[in-house]
Amino acid sequence: MDVDLTPKLAKQIYGGDGGSYHAWCPNELPMLKEGNIGAAKIALSKNGFALPRYSDSAKVAYVLQGCGFAGIVLPEKEEKVIAIKKGDAIALPFGVVTWWYNKDDTDLVVLFLGDTKTAHKAGSFTDMYLTGSNGIFTGFSTEFVSRAWDVEESVAKTLVSSQTAKGIVKLDAGFQMPEPKQANRDGMVLNCEEAPLDVDIKGGGKVVVLNIKNLPLVGEVGLGADLVRLDGSAMCSPGFSCDSALQVTYIVRGSGRVQVVGPDGKRVLEAHLKAGNLFIVPRFCVVSKIGDPDGMDWFSIITTPNPIFTHLAGKTSTWKALSPQVLQAAFKVPPDVEKLFSSKRSAEEIFFPPPN
């Protein structure tokens, strides 16, 4: 496998007083283009406002830091204003218009991961802004805008040209944005830090999985996702996605090591991970991670809404399903070695606490 899988940090694309937009470039992380995956994040300072936009890609948004408001307009639906906070995951299907606002002192940081199969550029998101210096209506003639909106041409010029910023602005401190409604979160948002755990291994780690059951909109996005919290010095079992899905992983907190093995038993990635890194595990490759003493958290998307994983260590692994004779023949070892191997990891699954 010749593709460079080295984890990368995002680079700033644009920004100003209100905040900044960062993205991972397919030229630096080739698996983005190869796998048709986009990755970006937005950071808003206090009173920062990300102007209304839509994208050429379906995405999952994950709030990495802070709290604020998000405005979401699904096609032919009314605007829903949602209060968002750290740990929230939001599915954003095709055609959705969004805006983002931070009202607090702490920066609001939101990660976006998505599928770029239908995007203008493979491996990159292209946002279409409704207003601003690069807003779509700057490309129409004043005649077309005034007729579309049924306003005088002078008013059309004012509406189109007054906002001179690009993408992100800083609002006046006293400006009142619409208030969110708690009911708007239902079916739109899942907080991964508060949701019931799908896996909880003492001393090992915890997992919350996003799927069509707990966040139905991920079915429209066509992606699954999970938040994994690996305890200090614990190990995540070697495993692979058995439904040909790609795994796109962003390190949220902490640090640790990762190894990925591809065809012919070749190690295609060995790296030390830190917060902010993004890396992609190719289809059918086997990945395993070991956390540093402070542990490691990551948020991943999987390019199917209901992913299935096969683990190669632990009580639910393939090895436990195979008969002793097959293990002896496959490993070419005597019965005593097979029995020793089979007796191990009979209680643990997925996550393994550090050795005593």
PDB file of N, CA, C and O in Angstrom, residues 237-305:
ATOM      1  N   SER A 237      -8.502  -3.568  21.031  1.00  0.00           N
ATOM      2  CA  SER A 237      -8.263  -4.811  20.305  1.00  0.00           C
ATOM      3  C   SER A 237      -8.002  -4.581  18.823  1.00  0.00           C
ATOM      4  O   SER A 237      -8.649  -3.744  18.195  1.00  0.00           O
ATOM      5  N   PRO A 238      -7.054  -5.327  18.242  1.00  0.00           N
ATOM      6  CA  PRO A 238      -6.925  -5.301  16.788  1.00  0.00           C
ATOM      7  C   PRO A 238      -8.239  -5.718  16.135  1.00  0.00           C
ATOM      8  O   PRO A 238      -8.885  -6.679  16.574  1.00  0.00           O
ATOM      9  N   GLY A 239      -8.661  -4.982  15.121  1.00  0.00           N
ATOM     10  CA  GLY A 239      -9.923  -5.300  14.461  1.00  0.00           C
ATOM     11  C   GLY A 239     -10.046  -4.580  13.139  1.00  0.00           C
ATOM     12  O   GLY A 239      -9.224  -3.711  12.799  1.00  0.00           O
ATOM     13  N   PHE A 240     -11.076  -4.950  12.391  1.00  0.00           N
ATOM     14  CA  PHE A 240     -11.309  -4.333  11.090  1.00  0.00           C
ATOM     15  C   PHE A 240     -12.796  -4.228  10.826  1.00  0.00           C
ATOM     16  O   PHE A 240     -13.605  -4.956  11.409  1.00  0.00           O
ATOM     17  N   SER A 241     -13.145  -3.302   9.934  1.00  0.00           N
ATOM     18  CA  SER A 241     -14.530  -3.150   9.501  1.00  0.00           C
ATOM     19  C   SER A 241     -14.804  -4.206   8.446  1.00  0.00           C
ATOM     20  O   SER A 241     -14.157  -4.231   7.398  1.00  0.00           O
ATOM     21  N   CYS A 242     -15.760  -5.090   8.721  1.00  0.00           N
ATOM     22  CA  CYS A 242     -15.983  -6.220   7.821  1.00  0.00           C
ATOM     23  C   CYS A 242     -17.049  -5.928   6.765  1.00  0.00           C
ATOM     24  O   CYS A 242     -17.505  -6.843   6.074  1.00  0.00           O
ATOM     25  N   ASP A 243     -17.454  -4.663   6.645  1.00  0.00           N
ATOM     26  CA  ASP A 243     -18.423  -4.315   5.608  1.00  0.00           C
ATOM     27  C   ASP A 243     -17.838  -3.284   4.644  1.00  0.00           C
ATOM     28  O   ASP A 243     -18.532  -2.422   4.135  1.00  0.00           O
ATOM     29  N   SER A 244     -16.537  -3.364   4.432  1.00  0.00           N
ATOM     30  CA  SER A 244     -15.783  -2.561   3.465  1.00  0.00           C
ATOM     31  C   SER A 244     -15.810  -1.067   3.762  1.00  0.00           C
ATOM     32  O   SER A 244     -15.598  -0.247   2.870  1.00  0.00           O
ATOM     33  N   ALA A 245     -16.059  -0.698   5.015  1.00  0.00           N
ATOM     34  CA  ALA A 245     -16.129   0.720   5.370  1.00  0.00           C
ATOM     35  C   ALA A 245     -14.745   1.265   5.701  1.00  0.00           C
ATOM     36  O   ALA A 245     -13.855   0.551   6.171  1.00  0.00           O
ATOM     37  N   LEU A 246     -14.569   2.558   5.458  1.00  0.00           N
ATOM     38  CA  LEU A 246     -13.386   3.282   5.905  1.00  0.00           C
ATOM     39  C   LEU A 246     -13.628   3.819   7.307  1.00  0.00           C
ATOM     40  O   LEU A 246     -14.751   4.170   7.670  1.00  0.00           O
ATOM     41  N   GLN A 247     -12.575   3.898   8.113  1.00  0.00           N
ATOM     42  CA  GLN A 247     -12.657   4.504   9.438  1.00  0.00           C
ATOM     43  C   GLN A 247     -11.844   5.803   9.418  1.00  0.00           C
ATOM     44  O   GLN A 247     -10.664   5.792   9.097  1.00  0.00           O
ATOM     45  N   VAL A 248     -12.510   6.903   9.749  1.00  0.00           N
ATOM     46  CA  VAL A 248     -11.862   8.215   9.784  1.00  0.00           C
ATOM     47  C   VAL A 248     -11.845   8.664  11.239  1.00  0.00           C
ATOM     48  O   VAL A 248     -12.898   8.838  11.848  1.00  0.00           O
ATOM     49  N   THR A 249     -10.654   8.842  11.806  1.00  0.00           N
ATOM     50  CA  THR A 249     -10.517   9.033  13.243  1.00  0.00           C
ATOM     51  C   THR A 249      -9.849  10.362  13.567  1.00  0.00           C
ATOM     52  O   THR A 249      -8.775  10.679  13.023  1.00  0.00           O
ATOM     53  N   TYR A 250     -10.478  11.112  14.483  1.00  0.00           N
ATOM     54  CA  TYR A 250      -9.943  12.374  14.981  1.00  0.00           C
ATOM     55  C   TYR A 250      -9.655  12.203  16.474  1.00  0.00           C
ATOM     56  O   TYR A 250     -10.528  11.779  17.244  1.00  0.00           O
ATOM     57  N   ILE A 251      -8.446  12.541  16.887  1.00  0.00           N
ATOM     58  CA  ILE A 251      -8.079  12.413  18.295  1.00  0.00           C
ATOM     59  C   ILE A 251      -8.586  13.646  19.053  1.00  0.00           C
ATOM     60  O   ILE A 251      -8.129  14.776  18.813  1.00  0.00           O
ATOM     61  N   VAL A 252      -9.522  13.415  19.956  1.00  0.00           N
ATOM     62  CA  VAL A 252     -10.174  14.497  20.693  1.00  0.00           C
ATOM     63  C   VAL A 252      -9.341  14.935  21.890  1.00  0.00           C
ATOM     64  O   VAL A 252      -9.196  16.132  22.174  1.00  0.00           O
ATOM     65  N   ARG A 253      -8.787  13.949  22.618  1.00  0.00           N
ATOM     66  CA  ARG A 253      -8.070  14.243  23.871  1.00  0.00           C
ATOM     67  C   ARG A 253      -7.009  13.185  24.107  1.00  0.00           C
ATOM     68  O   ARG A 253      -7.161  12.031  23.714  1.00  0.00           O
ATOM     69  N   GLY A 254      -5.929  13.589  24.775  1.00  0.00           N
ATOM     70  CA  GLY A 254      -4.913  12.636  25.182  1.00  0.00           C
ATOM     71  C   GLY A 254      -3.976  12.260  24.044  1.00  0.00           C
ATOM     72  O   GLY A 254      -3.852  12.963  23.036  1.00  0.00           O
ATOM     73  N   SER A 255      -3.328  11.115  24.215  1.00  0.00           N
ATOM     74  CA  SER A 255      -2.346  10.664  23.240  1.00  0.00           C
ATOM     75  C   SER A 255      -2.165   9.165  23.350  1.00  0.00           C
ATOM     76  O   SER A 255      -2.627   8.528  24.297  1.00  0.00           O
ATOM     77  N   GLY A 256      -1.498   8.602  22.369  1.00  0.00           N
ATOM     78  CA  GLY A 256      -1.264   7.161  22.368  1.00  0.00           C
ATOM     79  C   GLY A 256      -0.619   6.726  21.073  1.00  0.00           C
ATOM     80  O   GLY A 256      -0.223   7.542  20.234  1.00  0.00           O
ATOM     81  N   ARG A 257      -0.540   5.406  20.909  1.00  0.00           N
ATOM     82  CA  ARG A 257       0.100   4.830  19.726  1.00  0.00           C
ATOM     83  C   ARG A 257      -0.922   4.077  18.884  1.00  0.00           C
ATOM     84  O   ARG A 257      -1.897   3.548  19.399  1.00  0.00           O
ATOM     85  N   VAL A 258      -0.657   4.035  17.587  1.00  0.00           N
ATOM     86  CA  VAL A 258      -1.518   3.294  16.673  1.00  0.00           C
ATOM     87  C   VAL A 258      -0.648   2.489  15.724  1.00  0.00           C
ATOM     88  O   VAL A 258       0.433   2.929  15.318  1.00  0.00           O
ATOM     89  N   GLN A 259      -1.125   1.293  15.383  1.00  0.00           N
ATOM     90  CA  GLN A 259      -0.534   0.490  14.321  1.00  0.00           C
ATOM     91  C   GLN A 259      -1.655   0.017  13.411  1.00  0.00           C
ATOM     92  O   GLN A 259      -2.735  -0.356  13.881  1.00  0.00           O
ATOM     93  N   VAL A 260      -1.397   0.072  12.095  1.00  0.00           N
ATOM     94  CA  VAL A 260      -2.340  -0.404  11.093  1.00  0.00           C
ATOM     95  C   VAL A 260      -1.598  -1.392  10.193  1.00  0.00           C
ATOM     96  O   VAL A 260      -0.494  -1.097   9.728  1.00  0.00           O
ATOM     97  N   VAL A 261      -2.211  -2.564   9.969  1.00  0.00           N
ATOM     98  CA  VAL A 261      -1.609  -3.591   9.132  1.00  0.00           C
ATOM     99  C   VAL A 261      -2.517  -3.842   7.929  1.00  0.00           C
ATOM    100  O   VAL A 261      -3.735  -3.994   8.074  1.00  0.00           O
ATOM    101  N   GLY A 262      -1.898  -3.869   6.749  1.00  0.00           N
ATOM    102  CA  GLY A 262      -2.644  -4.054   5.512  1.00  0.00           C
ATOM    103  C   GLY A 262      -2.373  -5.391   4.858  1.00  0.00           C
ATOM    104  O   GLY A 262      -1.977  -6.361   5.534  1.00  0.00           O
ATOM    105  N   PRO A 263      -2.571  -5.464   3.547  1.00  0.00           N
ATOM    106  CA  PRO A 263      -2.379  -6.725   2.822  1.00  0.00           C
ATOM    107  C   PRO A 263      -0.964  -7.274   2.986  1.00  0.00           C
ATOM    108  O   PRO A 263       0.000  -6.525   3.170  1.00  0.00           O
ATOM    109  N   ASP A 264      -0.850  -8.609   2.939  1.00  0.00           N
ATOM    110  CA  ASP A 264       0.436  -9.318   3.048  1.00  0.00           C
ATOM    111  C   ASP A 264       1.106  -9.097   4.389  1.00  0.00           C
ATOM    112  O   ASP A 264       2.334  -9.264   4.520  1.00  0.00           O
ATOM    113  N   GLY A 265       0.312  -8.743   5.409  1.00  0.00           N
ATOM    114  CA  GLY A 265       0.874  -8.597   6.744  1.00  0.00           C
ATOM    115  C   GLY A 265       1.846  -7.450   6.896  1.00  0.00           C
ATOM    116  O   GLY A 265       2.680  -7.439   7.806  1.00  0.00           O
ATOM    117  N   LYS A 266       1.748  -6.448   6.051  1.00  0.00           N
ATOM    118  CA  LYS A 266       2.659  -5.314   6.117  1.00  0.00           C
ATOM    119  C   LYS A 266       2.082  -4.210   6.997  1.00  0.00           C
ATOM    120  O   LYS A 266       0.924  -3.829   6.857  1.00  0.00           O
ATOM    121  N   ARG A 267       2.909  -3.714   7.924  1.00  0.00           N
ATOM    122  CA  ARG A 267       2.498  -2.593   8.761  1.00  0.00           C
ATOM    123  C   ARG A 267       2.534  -1.328   7.914  1.00  0.00           C
ATOM    124  O   ARG A 267       3.598  -0.903   7.468  1.00  0.00           O
ATOM    125  N   VAL A 268       1.366  -0.739   7.685  1.00  0.00           N
ATOM    126  CA  VAL A 268       1.280   0.429   6.806  1.00  0.00           C
ATOM    127  C   VAL A 268       1.247   1.734   7.585  1.00  0.00           C
ATOM    128  O   VAL A 268       1.368   2.808   6.990  1.00  0.00           O
ATOM    129  N   LEU A 269       1.087   1.654   8.901  1.00  0.00           N
ATOM    130  CA  LEU A 269       1.139   2.859   9.730  1.00  0.00           C
ATOM    131  C   LEU A 269       1.567   2.487  11.132  1.00  0.00           C
ATOM    132  O   LEU A 269       1.053   1.534  11.729  1.00  0.00           O
ATOM    133  N   GLU A 270       2.522   3.216  11.642  1.00  0.00           N
ATOM    134  CA  GLU A 270       2.892   3.174  13.064  1.00  0.00           C
ATOM    135  C   GLU A 270       3.184   4.601  13.466  1.00  0.00           C
ATOM    136  O   GLU A 270       4.076   5.246  12.905  1.00  0.00           O
ATOM    137  N   ALA A 271       2.402   5.128  14.411  1.00  0.00           N
ATOM    138  CA  ALA A 271       2.527   6.551  14.736  1.00  0.00           C
ATOM    139  C   ALA A 271       2.135   6.809  16.181  1.00  0.00           C
ATOM    140  O   ALA A 271       1.403   6.025  16.800  1.00  0.00           O
ATOM    141  N   HIS A 272       2.642   7.909  16.692  1.00  0.00           N
ATOM    142  CA  HIS A 272       2.204   8.401  17.999  1.00  0.00           C
ATOM    143  C   HIS A 272       1.158   9.477  17.745  1.00  0.00           C
ATOM    144  O   HIS A 272       1.394  10.422  16.981  1.00  0.00           O
ATOM    145  N   LEU A 273       0.007   9.316  18.335  1.00  0.00           N
ATOM    146  CA  LEU A 273      -1.130  10.198  18.107  1.00  0.00           C
ATOM    147  C   LEU A 273      -1.239  11.240  19.219  1.00  0.00           C
ATOM    148  O   LEU A 273      -0.938  10.954  20.381  1.00  0.00           O
ATOM    149  N   LYS A 274      -1.714  12.423  18.845  1.00  0.00           N
ATOM    150  CA  LYS A 274      -1.975  13.471  19.827  1.00  0.00           C
ATOM    151  C   LYS A 274      -3.259  14.192  19.454  1.00  0.00           C
ATOM    152  O   LYS A 274      -3.761  14.062  18.322  1.00  0.00           O
ATOM    153  N   ALA A 275      -3.798  14.949  20.384  1.00  0.00           N
ATOM    154  CA  ALA A 275      -5.052  15.659  20.151  1.00  0.00           C
ATOM    155  C   ALA A 275      -4.933  16.545  18.916  1.00  0.00           C
ATOM    156  O   ALA A 275      -3.943  17.253  18.732  1.00  0.00           O
ATOM    157  N   GLY A 276      -5.949  16.479  18.056  1.00  0.00           N
ATOM    158  CA  GLY A 276      -5.960  17.246  16.823  1.00  0.00           C
ATOM    159  C   GLY A 276      -5.558  16.458  15.599  1.00  0.00           C
ATOM    160  O   GLY A 276      -5.803  16.897  14.477  1.00  0.00           O
ATOM    161  N   ASN A 277      -4.927  15.285  15.801  1.00  0.00           N
ATOM    162  CA  ASN A 277      -4.549  14.437  14.662  1.00  0.00           C
ATOM    163  C   ASN A 277      -5.766  13.803  14.008  1.00  0.00           C
ATOM    164  O   ASN A 277      -6.737  13.424  14.682  1.00  0.00           O
ATOM    165  N   LEU A 278      -5.695  13.657  12.702  1.00  0.00           N
ATOM    166  CA  LEU A 278      -6.701  12.928  11.932  1.00  0.00           C
ATOM    167  C   LEU A 278      -5.981  11.876  11.097  1.00  0.00           C
ATOM    168  O   LEU A 278      -4.947  12.149  10.494  1.00  0.00           O
ATOM    169  N   PHE A 279      -6.524  10.650  11.087  1.00  0.00           N
ATOM    170  CA  PHE A 279      -5.981   9.623  10.214  1.00  0.00           C
ATOM    171  C   PHE A 279      -7.100   8.717   9.737  1.00  0.00           C
ATOM    172  O   PHE A 279      -8.198   8.689  10.309  1.00  0.00           O
ATOM    173  N   ILE A 280      -6.834   7.976   8.659  1.00  0.00           N
ATOM    174  CA  ILE A 280      -7.849   7.140   8.018  1.00  0.00           C
ATOM    175  C   ILE A 280      -7.323   5.723   7.899  1.00  0.00           C
ATOM    176  O   ILE A 280      -6.192   5.500   7.454  1.00  0.00           O
ATOM    177  N   VAL A 281      -8.161   4.751   8.305  1.00  0.00           N
ATOM    178  CA  VAL A 281      -7.828   3.338   8.165  1.00  0.00           C
ATOM    179  C   VAL A 281      -8.490   2.831   6.885  1.00  0.00           C
ATOM    180  O   VAL A 281      -9.713   2.853   6.769  1.00  0.00           O
ATOM    181  N   PRO A 282      -7.698   2.359   5.917  1.00  0.00           N
ATOM    182  CA  PRO A 282      -8.281   1.872   4.661  1.00  0.00           C
ATOM    183  C   PRO A 282      -9.157   0.638   4.877  1.00  0.00           C
ATOM    184  O   PRO A 282      -9.090  -0.036   5.918  1.00  0.00           O
ATOM    185  N   ARG A 283      -9.951   0.328   3.871  1.00  0.00           N
ATOM    186  CA  ARG A 283     -10.870  -0.811   3.931  1.00  0.00           C
ATOM    187  C   ARG A 283     -10.122  -2.107   4.238  1.00  0.00           C
ATOM    188  O   ARG A 283      -9.092  -2.398   3.646  1.00  0.00           O
ATOM    189  N   PHE A 284     -10.679  -2.881   5.182  1.00  0.00           N
ATOM    190  CA  PHE A 284     -10.222  -4.220   5.556  1.00  0.00           C
ATOM    191  C   PHE A 284      -8.859  -4.239   6.240  1.00  0.00           C
ATOM    192  O   PHE A 284      -8.383  -5.309   6.613  1.00  0.00           O
ATOM    193  N   CYS A 285      -8.215  -3.093   6.429  1.00  0.00           N
ATOM    194  CA  CYS A 285      -6.969  -3.069   7.196  1.00  0.00           C
ATOM    195  C   CYS A 285      -7.291  -3.214   8.681  1.00  0.00           C
ATOM    196  O   CYS A 285      -8.355  -2.814   9.154  1.00  0.00           O
ATOM    197  N   VAL A 286      -6.353  -3.799   9.421  1.00  0.00           N
ATOM    198  CA  VAL A 286      -6.535  -4.057  10.850  1.00  0.00           C
ATOM    199  C   VAL A 286      -5.834  -2.960  11.642  1.00  0.00           C
ATOM    200  O   VAL A 286      -4.669  -2.638  11.379  1.00  0.00           O
ATOM    201  N   VAL A 287      -6.543  -2.398  12.617  1.00  0.00           N
ATOM    202  CA  VAL A 287      -6.006  -1.287  13.401  1.00  0.00           C
ATOM    203  C   VAL A 287      -6.069  -1.628  14.888  1.00  0.00           C
ATOM    204  O   VAL A 287      -6.994  -2.302  15.350  1.00  0.00           O
ATOM    205  N   SER A 288      -5.084  -1.170  15.636  1.00  0.00           N
ATOM    206  CA  SER A 288      -5.069  -1.302  17.090  1.00  0.00           C
ATOM    207  C   SER A 288      -4.397  -0.077  17.683  1.00  0.00           C
ATOM    208  O   SER A 288      -3.501   0.515  17.065  1.00  0.00           O
ATOM    209  N   LYS A 289      -4.839   0.311  18.882  1.00  0.00           N
ATOM    210  CA  LYS A 289      -4.296   1.492  19.550  1.00  0.00           C
ATOM    211  C   LYS A 289      -3.987   1.161  21.008  1.00  0.00           C
ATOM    212  O   LYS A 289      -4.679   0.340  21.630  1.00  0.00           O
ATOM    213  N   ILE A 290      -2.980   1.821  21.542  1.00  0.00           N
ATOM    214  CA  ILE A 290      -2.633   1.741  22.967  1.00  0.00           C
ATOM    215  C   ILE A 290      -2.519   3.167  23.495  1.00  0.00           C
ATOM    216  O   ILE A 290      -1.787   3.990  22.929  1.00  0.00           O
ATOM    217  N   GLY A 291      -3.248   3.463  24.552  1.00  0.00           N
ATOM    218  CA  GLY A 291      -3.236   4.804  25.111  1.00  0.00           C
ATOM    219  C   GLY A 291      -1.991   5.065  25.939  1.00  0.00           C
ATOM    220  O   GLY A 291      -1.418   4.155  26.538  1.00  0.00           O
ATOM    221  N   ASP A 292      -1.568   6.316  25.965  1.00  0.00           N
ATOM    222  CA  ASP A 292      -0.529   6.736  26.904  1.00  0.00           C
ATOM    223  C   ASP A 292      -1.126   6.755  28.312  1.00  0.00           C
ATOM    224  O   ASP A 292      -2.338   6.549  28.487  1.00  0.00           O
ATOM    225  N   PRO A 293      -0.309   6.993  29.352  1.00  0.00           N
ATOM    226  CA  PRO A 293      -0.835   6.942  30.732  1.00  0.00           C
ATOM    227  C   PRO A 293      -2.048   7.833  30.999  1.00  0.00           C
ATOM    228  O   PRO A 293      -2.859   7.528  31.881  1.00  0.00           O
ATOM    229  N   ASP A 294      -2.185   8.949  30.257  1.00  0.00           N
ATOM    230  CA  ASP A 294      -3.342   9.825  30.481  1.00  0.00           C
ATOM    231  C   ASP A 294      -4.558   9.421  29.654  1.00  0.00           C
ATOM    232  O   ASP A 294      -5.605  10.077  29.692  1.00  0.00           O
ATOM    233  N   GLY A 295      -4.459   8.323  28.889  1.00  0.00           N
ATOM    234  CA  GLY A 295      -5.583   7.859  28.083  1.00  0.00           C
ATOM    235  C   GLY A 295      -5.705   8.617  26.778  1.00  0.00           C
ATOM    236  O   GLY A 295      -4.940   9.535  26.483  1.00  0.00           O
ATOM    237  N   MET A 296      -6.701   8.229  25.995  1.00  0.00           N
ATOM    238  CA  MET A 296      -6.893   8.848  24.681  1.00  0.00           C
ATOM    239  C   MET A 296      -8.355   8.707  24.268  1.00  0.00           C
ATOM    240  O   MET A 296      -8.934   7.625  24.369  1.00  0.00           O
ATOM    241  N   ASP A 297      -8.953   9.804  23.808  1.00  0.00           N
ATOM    242  CA  ASP A 297     -10.327   9.809  23.297  1.00  0.00           C
ATOM    243  C   ASP A 297     -10.295  10.108  21.809  1.00  0.00           C
ATOM    244  O   ASP A 297      -9.498  10.943  21.361  1.00  0.00           O
ATOM    245  N   TRP A 298     -11.168   9.445  21.057  1.00  0.00           N
ATOM    246  CA  TRP A 298     -11.265   9.769  19.637  1.00  0.00           C
ATOM    247  C   TRP A 298     -12.702   9.691  19.155  1.00  0.00           C
ATOM    248  O   TRP A 298     -13.531   8.953  19.708  1.00  0.00           O
ATOM    249  N   PHE A 299     -12.982  10.490  18.124  1.00  0.00           N
ATOM    250  CA  PHE A 299     -14.284  10.482  17.459  1.00  0.00           C
ATOM    251  C   PHE A 299     -14.053  10.007  16.039  1.00  0.00           C
ATOM    252  O   PHE A 299     -13.160  10.512  15.350  1.00  0.00           O
ATOM    253  N   SER A 300     -14.834   9.023  15.605  1.00  0.00           N
ATOM    254  CA  SER A 300     -14.650   8.444  14.282  1.00  0.00           C
ATOM    255  C   SER A 300     -15.955   8.431  13.517  1.00  0.00           C
ATOM    256  O   SER A 300     -17.037   8.314  14.107  1.00  0.00           O
ATOM    257  N   ILE A 301     -15.839   8.549  12.191  1.00  0.00           N
ATOM    258  CA  ILE A 301     -16.964   8.195  11.339  1.00  0.00           C
ATOM    259  C   ILE A 301     -16.580   6.942  10.569  1.00  0.00           C
ATOM    260  O   ILE A 301     -15.401   6.672  10.324  1.00  0.00           O
ATOM    261  N   ILE A 302     -17.587   6.173  10.237  1.00  0.00           N
ATOM    262  CA  ILE A 302     -17.434   4.960   9.451  1.00  0.00           C
ATOM    263  C   ILE A 302     -18.368   5.099   8.269  1.00  0.00           C
ATOM    264  O   ILE A 302     -19.510   5.550   8.412  1.00  0.00           O
ATOM    265  N   THR A 303     -17.885   4.749   7.084  1.00  0.00           N
ATOM    266  CA  THR A 303     -18.637   5.069   5.867  1.00  0.00           C
ATOM    267  C   THR A 303     -19.779   4.088   5.599  1.00  0.00           C
ATOM    268  O   THR A 303     -19.980   3.624   4.478  1.00  0.00           O
ATOM    269  N   THR A 304     -20.533   3.805   6.642  1.00  0.00           N
ATOM    270  CA  THR A 304     -21.788   3.059   6.553  1.00  0.00           C
ATOM    271  C   THR A 304     -22.588   3.415   7.803  1.00  0.00           C
ATOM    272  O   THR A 304     -21.990   3.628   8.865  1.00  0.00           O
ATOM    273  N   PRO A 305     -23.928   3.521   7.731  1.00  0.00           N
ATOM    274  CA  PRO A 305     -24.689   3.972   8.895  1.00  0.00           C
ATOM    275  C   PRO A 305     -24.787   2.948  10.018  1.00  0.00           C
ATOM    276  O   PRO A 305     -25.057   3.304  11.158  1.00  0.00           O
TER     277      PRO A 305
END
